[in-house]
Each structure stands twice: as C-alpha cells, then as structure tokens.
PDB file of C-alpha atoms in Angstrom:
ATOM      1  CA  UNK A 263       0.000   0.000   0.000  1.00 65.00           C
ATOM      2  CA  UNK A 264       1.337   3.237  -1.040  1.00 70.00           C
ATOM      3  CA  UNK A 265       4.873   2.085  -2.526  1.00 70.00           C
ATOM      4  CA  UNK A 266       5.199   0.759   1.663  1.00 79.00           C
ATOM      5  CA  UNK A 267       6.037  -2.770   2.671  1.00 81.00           C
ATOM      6  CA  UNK A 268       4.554  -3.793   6.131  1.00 79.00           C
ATOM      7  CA  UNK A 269       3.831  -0.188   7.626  1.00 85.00           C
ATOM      8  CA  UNK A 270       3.236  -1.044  11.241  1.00 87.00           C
ATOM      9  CA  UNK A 271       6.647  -2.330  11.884  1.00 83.00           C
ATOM     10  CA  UNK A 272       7.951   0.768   9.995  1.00 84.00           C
ATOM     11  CA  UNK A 273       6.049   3.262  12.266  1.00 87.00           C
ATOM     12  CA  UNK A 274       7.131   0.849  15.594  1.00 84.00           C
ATOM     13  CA  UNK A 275      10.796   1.478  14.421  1.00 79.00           C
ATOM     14  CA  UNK A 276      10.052   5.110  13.538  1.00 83.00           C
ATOM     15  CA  UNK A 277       8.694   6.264  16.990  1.00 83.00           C
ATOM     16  CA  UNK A 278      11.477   4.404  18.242  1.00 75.00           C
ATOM     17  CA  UNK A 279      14.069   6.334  16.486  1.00 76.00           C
ATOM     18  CA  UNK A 280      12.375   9.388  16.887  1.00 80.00           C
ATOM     19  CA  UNK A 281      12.292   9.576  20.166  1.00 77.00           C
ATOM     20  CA  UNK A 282      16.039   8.718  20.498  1.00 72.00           C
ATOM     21  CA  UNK A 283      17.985  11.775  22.070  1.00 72.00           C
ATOM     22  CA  UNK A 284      20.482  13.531  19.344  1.00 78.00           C
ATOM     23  CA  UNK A 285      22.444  16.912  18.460  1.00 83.00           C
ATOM     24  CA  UNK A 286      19.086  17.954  16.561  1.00 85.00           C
ATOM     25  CA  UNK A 287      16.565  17.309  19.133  1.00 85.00           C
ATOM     26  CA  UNK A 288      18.730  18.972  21.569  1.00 84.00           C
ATOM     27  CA  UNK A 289      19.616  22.047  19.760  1.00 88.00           C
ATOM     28  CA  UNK A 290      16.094  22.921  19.181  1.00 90.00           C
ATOM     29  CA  UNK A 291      15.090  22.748  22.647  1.00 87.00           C
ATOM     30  CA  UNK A 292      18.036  24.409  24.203  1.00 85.00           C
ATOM     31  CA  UNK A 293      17.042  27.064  21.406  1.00 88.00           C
ATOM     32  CA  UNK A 294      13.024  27.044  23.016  1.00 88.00           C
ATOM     33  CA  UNK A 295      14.345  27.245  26.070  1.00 82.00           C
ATOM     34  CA  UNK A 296      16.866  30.193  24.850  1.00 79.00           C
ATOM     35  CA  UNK A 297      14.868  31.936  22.753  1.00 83.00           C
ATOM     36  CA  UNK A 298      11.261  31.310  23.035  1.00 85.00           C
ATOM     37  CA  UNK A 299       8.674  29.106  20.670  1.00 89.00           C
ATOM     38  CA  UNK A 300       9.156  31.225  17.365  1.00 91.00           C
ATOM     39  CA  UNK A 301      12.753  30.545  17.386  1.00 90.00           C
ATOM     40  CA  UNK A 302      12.218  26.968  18.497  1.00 92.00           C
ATOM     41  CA  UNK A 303      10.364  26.675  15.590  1.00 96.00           C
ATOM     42  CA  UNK A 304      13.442  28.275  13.267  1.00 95.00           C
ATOM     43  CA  UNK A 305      15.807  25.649  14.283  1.00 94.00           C
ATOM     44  CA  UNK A 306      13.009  22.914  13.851  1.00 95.00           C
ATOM     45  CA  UNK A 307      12.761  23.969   9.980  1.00 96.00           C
ATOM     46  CA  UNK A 308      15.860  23.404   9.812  1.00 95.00           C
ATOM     47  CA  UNK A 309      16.067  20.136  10.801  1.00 93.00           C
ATOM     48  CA  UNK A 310      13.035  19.281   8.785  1.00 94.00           C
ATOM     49  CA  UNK A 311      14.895  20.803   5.875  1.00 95.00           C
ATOM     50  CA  UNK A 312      17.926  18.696   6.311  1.00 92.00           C
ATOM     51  CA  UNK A 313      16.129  15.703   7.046  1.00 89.00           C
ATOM     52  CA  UNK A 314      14.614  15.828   3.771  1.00 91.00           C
ATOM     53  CA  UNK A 315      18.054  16.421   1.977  1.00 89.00           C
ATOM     54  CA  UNK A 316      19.154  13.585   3.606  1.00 85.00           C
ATOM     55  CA  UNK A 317      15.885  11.646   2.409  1.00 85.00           C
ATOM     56  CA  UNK A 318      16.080  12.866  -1.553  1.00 85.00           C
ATOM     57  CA  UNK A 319      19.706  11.978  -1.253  1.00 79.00           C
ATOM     58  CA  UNK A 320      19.249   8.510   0.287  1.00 75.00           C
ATOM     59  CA  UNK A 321      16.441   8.022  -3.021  1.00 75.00           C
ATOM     60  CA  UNK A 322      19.366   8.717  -5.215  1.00 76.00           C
ATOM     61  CA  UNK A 323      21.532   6.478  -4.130  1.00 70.00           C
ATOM     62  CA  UNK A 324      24.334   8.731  -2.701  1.00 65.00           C
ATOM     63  CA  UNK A 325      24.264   7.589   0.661  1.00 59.00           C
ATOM     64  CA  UNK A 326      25.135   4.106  -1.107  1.00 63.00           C
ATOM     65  CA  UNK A 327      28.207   5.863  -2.272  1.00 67.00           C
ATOM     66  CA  UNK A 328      29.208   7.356   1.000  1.00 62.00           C
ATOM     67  CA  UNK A 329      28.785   4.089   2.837  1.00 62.00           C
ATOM     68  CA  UNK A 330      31.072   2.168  -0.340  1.00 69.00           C
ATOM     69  CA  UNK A 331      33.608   4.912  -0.140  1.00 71.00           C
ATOM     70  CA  UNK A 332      35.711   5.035   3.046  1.00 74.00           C
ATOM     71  CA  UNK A 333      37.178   8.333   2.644  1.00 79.00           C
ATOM     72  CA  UNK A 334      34.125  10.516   1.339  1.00 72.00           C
ATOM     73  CA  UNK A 335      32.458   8.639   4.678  1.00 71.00           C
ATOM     74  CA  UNK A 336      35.792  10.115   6.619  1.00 77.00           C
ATOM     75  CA  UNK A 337      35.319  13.207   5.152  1.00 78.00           C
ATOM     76  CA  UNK A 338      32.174  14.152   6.287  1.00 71.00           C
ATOM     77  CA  UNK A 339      32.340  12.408   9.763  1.00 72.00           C
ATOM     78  CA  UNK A 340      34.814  14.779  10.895  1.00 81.00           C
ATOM     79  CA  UNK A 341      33.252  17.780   9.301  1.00 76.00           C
ATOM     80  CA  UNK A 342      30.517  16.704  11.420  1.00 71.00           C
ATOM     81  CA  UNK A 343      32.603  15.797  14.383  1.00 77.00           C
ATOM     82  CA  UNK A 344      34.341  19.399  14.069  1.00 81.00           C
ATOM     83  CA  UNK A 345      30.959  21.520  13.827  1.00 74.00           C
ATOM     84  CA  UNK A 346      29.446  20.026  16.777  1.00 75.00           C
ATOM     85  CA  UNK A 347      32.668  20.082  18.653  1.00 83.00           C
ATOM     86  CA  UNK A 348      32.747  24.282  17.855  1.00 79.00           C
ATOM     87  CA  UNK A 349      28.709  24.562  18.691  1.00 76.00           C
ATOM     88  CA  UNK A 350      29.553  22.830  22.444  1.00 78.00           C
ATOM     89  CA  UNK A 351      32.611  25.156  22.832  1.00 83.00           C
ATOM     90  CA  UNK A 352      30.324  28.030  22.116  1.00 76.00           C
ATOM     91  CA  UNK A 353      28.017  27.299  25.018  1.00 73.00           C
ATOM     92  CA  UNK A 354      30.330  25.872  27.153  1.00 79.00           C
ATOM     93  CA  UNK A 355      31.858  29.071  26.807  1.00 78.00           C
ATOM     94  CA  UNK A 356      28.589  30.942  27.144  1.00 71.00           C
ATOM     95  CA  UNK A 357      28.470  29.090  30.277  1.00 70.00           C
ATOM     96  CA  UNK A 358      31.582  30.378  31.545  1.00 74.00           C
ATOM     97  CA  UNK A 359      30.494  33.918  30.726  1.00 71.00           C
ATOM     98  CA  UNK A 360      27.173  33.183  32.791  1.00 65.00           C
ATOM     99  CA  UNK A 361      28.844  31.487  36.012  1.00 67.00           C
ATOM    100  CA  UNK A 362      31.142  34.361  36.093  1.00 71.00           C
ATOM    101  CA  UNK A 363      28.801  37.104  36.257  1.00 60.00           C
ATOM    102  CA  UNK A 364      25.896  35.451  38.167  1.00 55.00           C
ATOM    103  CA  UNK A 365      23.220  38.282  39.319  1.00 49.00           C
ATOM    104  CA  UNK A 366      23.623  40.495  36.945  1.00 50.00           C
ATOM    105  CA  UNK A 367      20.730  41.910  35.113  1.00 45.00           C
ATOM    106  CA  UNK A 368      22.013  41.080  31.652  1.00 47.00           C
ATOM    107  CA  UNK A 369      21.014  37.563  32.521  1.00 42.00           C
ATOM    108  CA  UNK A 370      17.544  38.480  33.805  1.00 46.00           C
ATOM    109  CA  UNK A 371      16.528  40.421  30.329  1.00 45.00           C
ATOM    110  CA  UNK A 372      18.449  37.611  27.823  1.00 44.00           C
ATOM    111  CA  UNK A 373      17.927  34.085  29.670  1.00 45.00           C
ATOM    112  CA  UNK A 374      20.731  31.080  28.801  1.00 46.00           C
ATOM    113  CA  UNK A 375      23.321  31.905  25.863  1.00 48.00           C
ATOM    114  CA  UNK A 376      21.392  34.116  23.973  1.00 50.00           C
ATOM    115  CA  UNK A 377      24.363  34.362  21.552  1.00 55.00           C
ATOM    116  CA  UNK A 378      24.560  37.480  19.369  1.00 55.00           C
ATOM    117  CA  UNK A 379      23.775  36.548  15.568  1.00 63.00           C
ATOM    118  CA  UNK A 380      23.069  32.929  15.968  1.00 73.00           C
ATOM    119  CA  UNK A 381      20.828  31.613  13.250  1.00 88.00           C
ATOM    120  CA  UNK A 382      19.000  28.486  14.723  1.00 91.00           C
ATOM    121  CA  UNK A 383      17.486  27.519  10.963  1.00 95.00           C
ATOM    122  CA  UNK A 384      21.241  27.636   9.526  1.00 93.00           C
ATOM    123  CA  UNK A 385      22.867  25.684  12.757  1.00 91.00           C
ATOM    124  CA  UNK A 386      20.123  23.403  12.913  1.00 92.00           C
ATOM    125  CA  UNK A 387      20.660  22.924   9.079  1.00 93.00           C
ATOM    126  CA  UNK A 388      23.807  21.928   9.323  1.00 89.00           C
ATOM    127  CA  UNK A 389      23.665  19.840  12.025  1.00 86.00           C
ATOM    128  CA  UNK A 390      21.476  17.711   9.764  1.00 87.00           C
ATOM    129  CA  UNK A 391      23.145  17.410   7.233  1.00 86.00           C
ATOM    130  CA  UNK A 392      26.756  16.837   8.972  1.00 79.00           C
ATOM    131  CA  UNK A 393      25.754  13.569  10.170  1.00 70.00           C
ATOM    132  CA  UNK A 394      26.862  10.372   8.014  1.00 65.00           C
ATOM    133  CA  UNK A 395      24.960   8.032  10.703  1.00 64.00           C
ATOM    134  CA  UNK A 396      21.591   9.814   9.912  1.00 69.00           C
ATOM    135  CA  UNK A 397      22.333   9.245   5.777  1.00 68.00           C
ATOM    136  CA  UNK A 398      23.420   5.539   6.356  1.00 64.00           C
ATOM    137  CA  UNK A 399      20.077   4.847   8.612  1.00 68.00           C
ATOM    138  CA  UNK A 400      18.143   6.594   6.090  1.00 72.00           C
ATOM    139  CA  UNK A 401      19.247   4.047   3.384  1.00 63.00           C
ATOM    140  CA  UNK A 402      19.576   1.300   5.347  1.00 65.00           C
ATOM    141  CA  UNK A 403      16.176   1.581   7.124  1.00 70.00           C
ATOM    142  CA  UNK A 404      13.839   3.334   4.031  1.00 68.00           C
ATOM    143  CA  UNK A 405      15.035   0.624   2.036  1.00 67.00           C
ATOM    144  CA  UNK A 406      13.921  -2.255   3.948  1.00 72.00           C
ATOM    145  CA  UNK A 407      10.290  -0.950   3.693  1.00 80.00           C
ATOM    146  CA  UNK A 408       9.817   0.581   0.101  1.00 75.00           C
ATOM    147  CA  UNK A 409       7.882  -1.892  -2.551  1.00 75.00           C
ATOM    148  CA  UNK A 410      10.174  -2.820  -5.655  1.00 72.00           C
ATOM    149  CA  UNK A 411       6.835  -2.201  -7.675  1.00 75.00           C
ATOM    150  CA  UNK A 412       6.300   1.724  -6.348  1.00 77.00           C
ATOM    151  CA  UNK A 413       9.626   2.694  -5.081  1.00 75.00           C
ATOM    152  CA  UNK A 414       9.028   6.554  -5.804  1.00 79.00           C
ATOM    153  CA  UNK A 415       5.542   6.546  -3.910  1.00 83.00           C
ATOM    154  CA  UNK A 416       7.043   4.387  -1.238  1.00 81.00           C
ATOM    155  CA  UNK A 417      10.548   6.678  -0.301  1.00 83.00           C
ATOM    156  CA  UNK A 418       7.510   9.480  -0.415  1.00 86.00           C
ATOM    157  CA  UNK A 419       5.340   7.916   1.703  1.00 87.00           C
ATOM    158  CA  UNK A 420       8.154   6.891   4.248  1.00 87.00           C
ATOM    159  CA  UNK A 421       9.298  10.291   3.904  1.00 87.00           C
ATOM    160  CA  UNK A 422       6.389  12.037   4.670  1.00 91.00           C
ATOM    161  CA  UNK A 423       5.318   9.918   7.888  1.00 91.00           C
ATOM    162  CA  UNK A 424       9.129  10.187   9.338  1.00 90.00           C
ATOM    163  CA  UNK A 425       8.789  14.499   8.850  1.00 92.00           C
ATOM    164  CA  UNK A 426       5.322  14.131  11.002  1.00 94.00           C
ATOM    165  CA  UNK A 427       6.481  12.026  13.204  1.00 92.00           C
ATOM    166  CA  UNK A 428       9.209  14.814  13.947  1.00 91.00           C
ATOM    167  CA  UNK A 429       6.746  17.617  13.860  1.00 94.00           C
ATOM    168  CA  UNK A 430       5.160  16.599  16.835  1.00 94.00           C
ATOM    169  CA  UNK A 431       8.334  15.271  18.524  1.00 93.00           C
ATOM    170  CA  UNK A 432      10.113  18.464  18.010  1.00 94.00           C
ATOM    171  CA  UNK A 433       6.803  20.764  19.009  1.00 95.00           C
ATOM    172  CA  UNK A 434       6.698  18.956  22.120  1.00 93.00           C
ATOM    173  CA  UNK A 435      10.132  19.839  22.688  1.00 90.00           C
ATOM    174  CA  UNK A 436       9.718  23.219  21.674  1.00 92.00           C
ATOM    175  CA  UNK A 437       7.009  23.668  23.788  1.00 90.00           C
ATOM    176  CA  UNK A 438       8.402  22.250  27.102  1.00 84.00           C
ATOM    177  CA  UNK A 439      11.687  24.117  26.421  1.00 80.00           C
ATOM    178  CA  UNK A 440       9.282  27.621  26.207  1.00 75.00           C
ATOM    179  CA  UNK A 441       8.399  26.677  29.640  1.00 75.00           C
ATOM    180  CA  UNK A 442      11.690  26.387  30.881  1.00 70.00           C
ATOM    181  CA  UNK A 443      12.652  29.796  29.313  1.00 65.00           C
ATOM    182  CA  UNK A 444      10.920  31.515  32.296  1.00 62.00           C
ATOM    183  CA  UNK A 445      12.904  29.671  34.940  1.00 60.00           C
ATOM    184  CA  UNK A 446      16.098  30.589  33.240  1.00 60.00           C
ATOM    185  CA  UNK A 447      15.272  34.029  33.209  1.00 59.00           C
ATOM    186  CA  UNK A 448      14.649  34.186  36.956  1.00 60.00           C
ATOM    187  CA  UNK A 449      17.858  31.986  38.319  1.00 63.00           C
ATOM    188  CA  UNK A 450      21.320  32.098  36.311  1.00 62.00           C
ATOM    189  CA  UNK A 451      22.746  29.443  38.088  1.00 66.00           C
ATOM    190  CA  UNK A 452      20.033  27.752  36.276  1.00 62.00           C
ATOM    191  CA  UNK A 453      20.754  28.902  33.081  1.00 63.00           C
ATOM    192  CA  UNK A 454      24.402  28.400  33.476  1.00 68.00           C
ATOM    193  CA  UNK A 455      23.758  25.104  34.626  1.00 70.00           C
ATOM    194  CA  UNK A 456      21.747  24.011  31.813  1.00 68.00           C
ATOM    195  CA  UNK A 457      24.100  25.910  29.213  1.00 70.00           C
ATOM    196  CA  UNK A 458      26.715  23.504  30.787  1.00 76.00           C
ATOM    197  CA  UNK A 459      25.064  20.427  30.167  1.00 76.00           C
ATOM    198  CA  UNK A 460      24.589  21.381  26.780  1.00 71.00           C
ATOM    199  CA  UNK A 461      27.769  22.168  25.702  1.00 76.00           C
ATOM    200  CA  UNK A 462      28.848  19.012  27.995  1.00 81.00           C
ATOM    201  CA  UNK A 463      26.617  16.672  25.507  1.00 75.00           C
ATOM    202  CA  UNK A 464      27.418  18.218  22.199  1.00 71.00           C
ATOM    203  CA  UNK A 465      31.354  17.298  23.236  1.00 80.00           C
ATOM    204  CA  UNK A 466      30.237  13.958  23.516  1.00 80.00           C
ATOM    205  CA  UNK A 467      28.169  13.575  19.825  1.00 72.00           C
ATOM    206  CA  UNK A 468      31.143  15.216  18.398  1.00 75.00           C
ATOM    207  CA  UNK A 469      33.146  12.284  19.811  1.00 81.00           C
ATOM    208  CA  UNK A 470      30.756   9.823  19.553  1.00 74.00           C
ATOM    209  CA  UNK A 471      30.895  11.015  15.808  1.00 67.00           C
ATOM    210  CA  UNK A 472      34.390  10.884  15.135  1.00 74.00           C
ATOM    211  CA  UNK A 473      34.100   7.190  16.500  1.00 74.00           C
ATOM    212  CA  UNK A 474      31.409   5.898  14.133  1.00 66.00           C
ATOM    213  CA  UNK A 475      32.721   3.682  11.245  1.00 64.00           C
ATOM    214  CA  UNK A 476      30.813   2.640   8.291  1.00 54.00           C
TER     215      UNK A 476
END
C-alpha cells in the first residue's frame, strides 16, 4: 500500500528512532528554552529541511556511495565531528560567561546563551546534514520498507510519515523548552547550569561522531 512494505513495523521502528535523544533534538530545545517558541520553531525547519536532503539523497543512491567509499564517509564524519565540537565550545563558553557574572541583570533580560547573531534555521541545518549516521540509517532503514513495484511513492510515503512524526516530537520539545525559558530568566545558576550540560553533551556527539565507522 502506497509504494510501503509492512507499515506497522515501519512506524514501531520510527517512533522508536524518533524519540532517540540527538544533536538535533537537543539544539532545538536548548534554542526554546533560549529563545522562546518562534525561534524553536526556526531551528526545527531546519532540521526538517535537512532531514529531507538527507531523504532525496538517500532516493538517489548517494548515501550508497558514501557508505562504499571510506574516505568521502571520513570526510564528512569529521566535518561533522568538528561543527558540533565548535557549537559545544560556544556554550560551554557561554556558560563560563554566565557562572562568572551570576546576578547580573544582563542575565535576567536575555535568559541562557542568547548568543549574538546565531541563526538556529542555519545551525540546525547543518547539524542535519553533517551527520553520516543519519544518511546511512536513512538508506539502510527506508530501504527495507519501500515496494520494488512503487519505489518513488514508497521513499515518499516513508518520507512524509518520518517528517510528522518529527513535527510533533520536536513541538513537544519546543514547547516544554518555552516553559523552561521563564525559569532561566529568573535563576542564572540555572541557566548556566543548563548551558553547561549542553555544551557538555554536544562534546560527547562530536566524539561519539568521530568514532562511528561505516
């Protein structure tokens, strides 16, 4: 049905992997929590964006060639590695800013790293798209589910349920991380705290990146 090859076990596997914690779904709630819903939201599109890069490009067959070719595969794991290595510096540095200068009123007005000319849609973005382990699952996983008879409609289909199935993953994160917005705006230990843990789990996808083979 619909290019798809048995859907409920597809959708099991989906939620599953969904709901598993990563450098996207963190970045857009520290980014709620930051920043408020509408810019929640920002860094949401762009993961939905660079899912769906990843998705045309796993159609194609290039995520075939990144998993055949060593090197390429190299190649982009450390780009990856490196970028979310220099995002967790940034806050771990905006958390040394913050424990520094706790009570003043700077923090009161701006919340948790509210860093001067981010753009949540462009890091987000390239979070996505950084991440060789997200373009091997998409080929690996799509492919096990798409019919041989309708395998347009089927990546489509499969395409289209994974991108609401993060819709309402990432809204409830956005949401919840709106909540805790007001919180960091009262307390900066709070703020720095959480800015902390951030940074602290960024270091660790950038190494748990760098570690990934194909």
């Amino acid at each position: 049905m619909f290019g798809v090859v048995d859907l409920p076990t597809y959708l099991a596997g989906l939620v599953l992997i969904i709901l598993l914690p990563g450098p996207n779904s963190l970045y857009v709630l520290s980014v709620a929590a930051r920043r408020g819903v509408r810019s929640g939201y920002t860094a949401a599109a762009g993961v939905w964006c660079g899912d769906a890069v990843l998705m045309t490009l796993s159609a194609a067959g290039v995520a075939s060639l990144l998993q055949a070719n060593a090197v390429l595969f190299g190649i982009v794991k450390y780009a990856g590695a490196g970028y979310l290595a220099w995002l967790a510096v940034g806050m771990l540095r905006a958390a040394w800013g913050m424990w520094r200068g706790r009570g003043e009123e700077r923090a009161e007005e701006t919340g948790p790293a509210a860093a001067p000319g981010e753009r949540p849609f462009r890091r987000a973005l390239v979070v996505s798209l950084l991440n060789p382990k997200a373009i091997l699952f998409f080929i690996a996983f799509f492919v096990q589910f798409v019919s041989e008879s309708n395998p347009v409609v089927g990546f489509v289909t499969l395409g289209v349920l994974a991108q609401l199935a993060s819709v309402l993953y990432l809204s409830a994160l956005i949401f919840g991380g709106s909540r805790l917005a007001a919180a960091f705006r009262r307390r900066r230990t709070l703020s720095a705290g959480a800015t902390s843990a951030a940074g602290a789990l960024f270091l660790g996808f950038a190494v748990k990146l760098s570690l990934a083979s194909v």
